Coordinates of C-alpha atoms in Angstrom, one line a residue:
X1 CA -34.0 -81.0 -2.8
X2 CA -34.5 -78.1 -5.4
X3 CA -34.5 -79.1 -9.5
X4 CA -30.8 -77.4 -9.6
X5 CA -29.1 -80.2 -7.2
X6 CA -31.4 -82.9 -8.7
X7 CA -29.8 -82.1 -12.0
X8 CA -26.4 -81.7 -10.3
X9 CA -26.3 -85.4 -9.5
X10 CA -26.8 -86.7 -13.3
X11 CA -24.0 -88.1 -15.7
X12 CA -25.2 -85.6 -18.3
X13 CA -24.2 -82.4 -15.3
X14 CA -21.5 -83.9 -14.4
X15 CA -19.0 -81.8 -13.8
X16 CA -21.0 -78.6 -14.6
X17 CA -21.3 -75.8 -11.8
X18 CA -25.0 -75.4 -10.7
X19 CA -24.8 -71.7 -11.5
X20 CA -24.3 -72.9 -15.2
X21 CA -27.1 -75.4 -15.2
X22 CA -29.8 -72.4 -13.7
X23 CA -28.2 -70.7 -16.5
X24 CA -29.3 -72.8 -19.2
X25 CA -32.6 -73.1 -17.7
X26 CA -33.0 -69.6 -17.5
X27 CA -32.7 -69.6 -21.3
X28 CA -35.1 -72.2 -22.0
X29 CA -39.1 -72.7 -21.8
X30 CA -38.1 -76.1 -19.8
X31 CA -41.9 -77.6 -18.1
X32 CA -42.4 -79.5 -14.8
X33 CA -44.8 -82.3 -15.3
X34 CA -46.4 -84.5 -12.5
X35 CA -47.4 -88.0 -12.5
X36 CA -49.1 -90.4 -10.0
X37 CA -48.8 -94.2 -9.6
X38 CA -49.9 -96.3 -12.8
X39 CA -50.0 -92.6 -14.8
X40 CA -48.8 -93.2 -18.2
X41 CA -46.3 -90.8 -19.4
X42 CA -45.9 -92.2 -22.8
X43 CA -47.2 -94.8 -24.7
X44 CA -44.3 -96.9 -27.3
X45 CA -44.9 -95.8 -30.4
X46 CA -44.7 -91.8 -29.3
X47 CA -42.0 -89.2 -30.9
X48 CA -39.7 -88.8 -28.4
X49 CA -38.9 -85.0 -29.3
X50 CA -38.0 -83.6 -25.3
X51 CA -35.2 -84.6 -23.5
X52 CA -36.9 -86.1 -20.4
X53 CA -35.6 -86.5 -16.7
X54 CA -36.8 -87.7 -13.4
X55 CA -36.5 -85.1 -10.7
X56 CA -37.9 -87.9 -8.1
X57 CA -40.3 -90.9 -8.2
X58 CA -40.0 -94.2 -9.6
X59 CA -40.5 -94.9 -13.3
X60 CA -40.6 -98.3 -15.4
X61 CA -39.7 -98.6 -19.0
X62 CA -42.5 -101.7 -20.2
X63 CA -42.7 -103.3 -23.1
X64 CA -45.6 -106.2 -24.2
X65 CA -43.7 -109.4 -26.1
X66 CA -44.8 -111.5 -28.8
X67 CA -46.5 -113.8 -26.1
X68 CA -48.3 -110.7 -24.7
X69 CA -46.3 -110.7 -21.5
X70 CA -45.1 -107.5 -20.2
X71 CA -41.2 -107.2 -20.0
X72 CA -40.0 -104.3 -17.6
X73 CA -36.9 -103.2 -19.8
X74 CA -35.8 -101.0 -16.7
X75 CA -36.3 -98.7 -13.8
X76 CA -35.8 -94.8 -13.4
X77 CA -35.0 -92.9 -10.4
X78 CA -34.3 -89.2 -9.3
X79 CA -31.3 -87.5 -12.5
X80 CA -32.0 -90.4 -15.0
X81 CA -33.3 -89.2 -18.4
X82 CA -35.8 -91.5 -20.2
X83 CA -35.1 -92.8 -23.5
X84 CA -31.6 -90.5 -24.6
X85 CA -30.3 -92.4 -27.4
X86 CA -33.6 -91.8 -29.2
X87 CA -33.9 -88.2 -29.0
X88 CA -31.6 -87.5 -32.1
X89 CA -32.5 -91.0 -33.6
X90 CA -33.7 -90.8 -36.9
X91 CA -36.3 -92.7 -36.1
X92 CA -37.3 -91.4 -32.7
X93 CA -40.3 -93.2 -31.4
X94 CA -40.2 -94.4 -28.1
X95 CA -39.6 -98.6 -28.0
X96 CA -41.6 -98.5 -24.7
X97 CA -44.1 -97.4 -22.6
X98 CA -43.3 -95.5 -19.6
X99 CA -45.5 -95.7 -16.7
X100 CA -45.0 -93.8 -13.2
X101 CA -44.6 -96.5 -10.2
X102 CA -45.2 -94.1 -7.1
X103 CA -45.9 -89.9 -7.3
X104 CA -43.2 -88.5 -9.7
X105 CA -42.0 -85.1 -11.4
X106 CA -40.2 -84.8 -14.6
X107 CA -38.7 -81.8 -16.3
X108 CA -39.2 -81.7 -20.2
X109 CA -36.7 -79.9 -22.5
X110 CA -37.1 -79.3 -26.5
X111 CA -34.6 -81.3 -28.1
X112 CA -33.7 -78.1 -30.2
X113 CA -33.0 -76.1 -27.3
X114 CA -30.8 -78.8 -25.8
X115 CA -28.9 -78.4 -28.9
X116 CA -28.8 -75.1 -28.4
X117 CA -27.1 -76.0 -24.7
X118 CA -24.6 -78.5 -26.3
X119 CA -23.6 -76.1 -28.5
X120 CA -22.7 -73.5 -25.6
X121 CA -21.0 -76.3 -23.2
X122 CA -18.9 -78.5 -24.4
X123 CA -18.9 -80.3 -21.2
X124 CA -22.4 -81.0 -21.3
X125 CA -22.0 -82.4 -25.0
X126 CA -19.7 -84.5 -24.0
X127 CA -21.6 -86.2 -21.0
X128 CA -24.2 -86.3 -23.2
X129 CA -22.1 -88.3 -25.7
X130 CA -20.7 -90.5 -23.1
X131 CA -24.1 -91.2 -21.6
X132 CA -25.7 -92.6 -25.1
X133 CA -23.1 -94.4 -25.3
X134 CA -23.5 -96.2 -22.0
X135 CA -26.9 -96.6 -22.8
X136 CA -25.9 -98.4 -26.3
X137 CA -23.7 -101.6 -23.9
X138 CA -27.1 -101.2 -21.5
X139 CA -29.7 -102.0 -24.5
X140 CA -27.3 -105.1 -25.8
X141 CA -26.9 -106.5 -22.7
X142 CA -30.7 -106.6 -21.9
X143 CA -31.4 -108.0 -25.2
X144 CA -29.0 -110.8 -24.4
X145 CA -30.6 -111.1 -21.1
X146 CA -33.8 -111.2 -22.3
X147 CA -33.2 -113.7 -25.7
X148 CA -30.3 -115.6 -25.1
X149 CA -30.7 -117.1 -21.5
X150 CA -33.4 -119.4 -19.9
X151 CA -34.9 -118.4 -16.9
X152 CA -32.3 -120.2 -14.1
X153 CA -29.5 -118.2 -16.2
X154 CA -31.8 -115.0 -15.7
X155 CA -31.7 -115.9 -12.0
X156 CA -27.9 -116.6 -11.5
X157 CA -27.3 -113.0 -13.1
X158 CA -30.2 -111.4 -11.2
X159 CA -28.8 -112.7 -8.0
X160 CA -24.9 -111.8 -8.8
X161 CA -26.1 -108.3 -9.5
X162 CA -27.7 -107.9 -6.0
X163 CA -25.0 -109.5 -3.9
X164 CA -23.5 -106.4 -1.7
X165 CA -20.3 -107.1 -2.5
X166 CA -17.8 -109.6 -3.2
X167 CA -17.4 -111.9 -0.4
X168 CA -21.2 -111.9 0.2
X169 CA -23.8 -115.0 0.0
X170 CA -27.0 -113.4 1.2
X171 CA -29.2 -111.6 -0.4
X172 CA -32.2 -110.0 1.1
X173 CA -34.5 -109.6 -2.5
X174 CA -36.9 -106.1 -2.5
X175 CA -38.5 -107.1 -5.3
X176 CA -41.6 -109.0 -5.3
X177 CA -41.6 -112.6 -7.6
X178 CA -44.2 -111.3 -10.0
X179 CA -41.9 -108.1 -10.0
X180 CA -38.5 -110.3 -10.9
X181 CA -40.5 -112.3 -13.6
X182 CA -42.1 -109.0 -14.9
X183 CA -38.2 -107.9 -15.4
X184 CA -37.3 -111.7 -17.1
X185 CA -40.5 -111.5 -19.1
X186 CA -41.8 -114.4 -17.9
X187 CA -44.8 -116.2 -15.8
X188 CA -44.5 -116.1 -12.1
X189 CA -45.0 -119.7 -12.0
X190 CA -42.4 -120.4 -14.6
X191 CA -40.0 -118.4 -12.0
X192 CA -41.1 -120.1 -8.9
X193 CA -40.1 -122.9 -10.8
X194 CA -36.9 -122.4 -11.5
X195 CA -36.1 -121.0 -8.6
X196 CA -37.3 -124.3 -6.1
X197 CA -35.0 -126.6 -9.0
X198 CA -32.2 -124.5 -8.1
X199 CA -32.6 -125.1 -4.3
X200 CA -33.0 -128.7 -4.8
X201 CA -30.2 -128.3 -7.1
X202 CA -28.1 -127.3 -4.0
X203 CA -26.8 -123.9 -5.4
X204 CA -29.5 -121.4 -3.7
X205 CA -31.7 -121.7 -0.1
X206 CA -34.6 -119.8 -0.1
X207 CA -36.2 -118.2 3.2
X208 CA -39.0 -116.1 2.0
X209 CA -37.3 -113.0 0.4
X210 CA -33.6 -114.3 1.9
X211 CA -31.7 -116.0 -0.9
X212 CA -28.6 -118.0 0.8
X213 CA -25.7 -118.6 -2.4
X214 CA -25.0 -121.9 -1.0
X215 CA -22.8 -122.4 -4.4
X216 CA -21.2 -119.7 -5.7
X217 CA -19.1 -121.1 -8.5
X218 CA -21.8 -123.3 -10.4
X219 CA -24.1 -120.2 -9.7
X220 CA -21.8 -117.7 -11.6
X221 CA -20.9 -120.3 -14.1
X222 CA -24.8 -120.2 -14.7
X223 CA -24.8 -116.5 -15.1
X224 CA -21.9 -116.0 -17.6

């Protein structure tokens, strides 16, 4: 897939002909950077002065807490940007490190030519808008995730979020355990924990990596 559909599929394109987004390009000294797995692409700390998105490849936003155990804040596929809200912050240094999880591209953009671009589409000011504001609900609810619950709360929300839909009870996890407790920011043990007092607990069954909701209404009164 060429870098013009890639971008076609983002919020902040949304509803912008391709035609227009080659357009912008073509007025812009945009550059195409490569990364493989474990690459860092920026360290926390760094000016985030370049609007930044993932044209394919896997990237984690980490951060290290005061008990010097790394919390992945999120994941970032193909059309995400990294780190929007902070590109107009006044204080714009990035709040976490960004490392590459498998071979990926991203496309860099000055932030003053994309306020150029705003300035010439008001549709693409607008997604932009509407996207740093999504990302303002994302960032409160992660630091309520990650402050607020203990770790068999973390698991009941975890495993609402990945049932397929409503009426489902299994869940087949892709995630490793040290991945899932990398994402809690906590100890693998601590999770493995948790998770065998839940089954004995009666509200989960655990088959290797296929999680059976054996009780769905204590589990989701956990995850509220």
């Amino acid at each position: 897939m060429n870098m013009i559909a890639i971008l076609s599929k983002s919020i902040l394109f949304r509803n912008i002909p391709e035609s227009d987004i080659s357009g912008l390009l073509e007025t812009t000294a945009y550059r195409v950077a490569s990364y493989r797995p474990k690459d860092i692409i920026a360290l926390q700390g760094t000016p985030c002065n370049y609007l930044m998105i993932v044209l394919n490849g896997l990237l984690q936003g980490q951060m290290v807490n005061d008990a010097g155990k790394l919390v992945v804040i999120e994941e970032l596929e193909a059309a995400q940007l990294l780190a929007p809200a902070f590109l107009y912050a006044p204080k714009n240094n990035l709040p976490v490190n960004i490392i590459a999880m498998e071979p990926s591209e991203i496309l860099f953009i000055h932030r003053d030519d994309f306020t150029v671009w705003m300035q010439q589409n008001r549709q693409l000011l607008q997604n932009f808008l509407m996207l740093i504001s999504g990302r303002s609900h994302f960032l409160s609810d992660k630091i309520m995730f990650l402050s607020l619950k203990n770790i068999k709360n973390k698991i009941a929300d975890y495993l609402l979020h990945k049932l397929p839909d409503a009426w489902s009870t299994v869940i087949h996890l892709t995630d490793t355990q040290q991945e899932i407790a990398d994402s809690f920011g906590v100890t693998r043990p601590s999770l493995a924990r948790a998770l065998a007092e839940m089954e004995q607990e009666g509200i989960i069954s655990i088959d290797r990596k296929v999680i059976t909701i054996c009780n769905m209404q204590l589990l989701r009164q956990m995850g509220q």
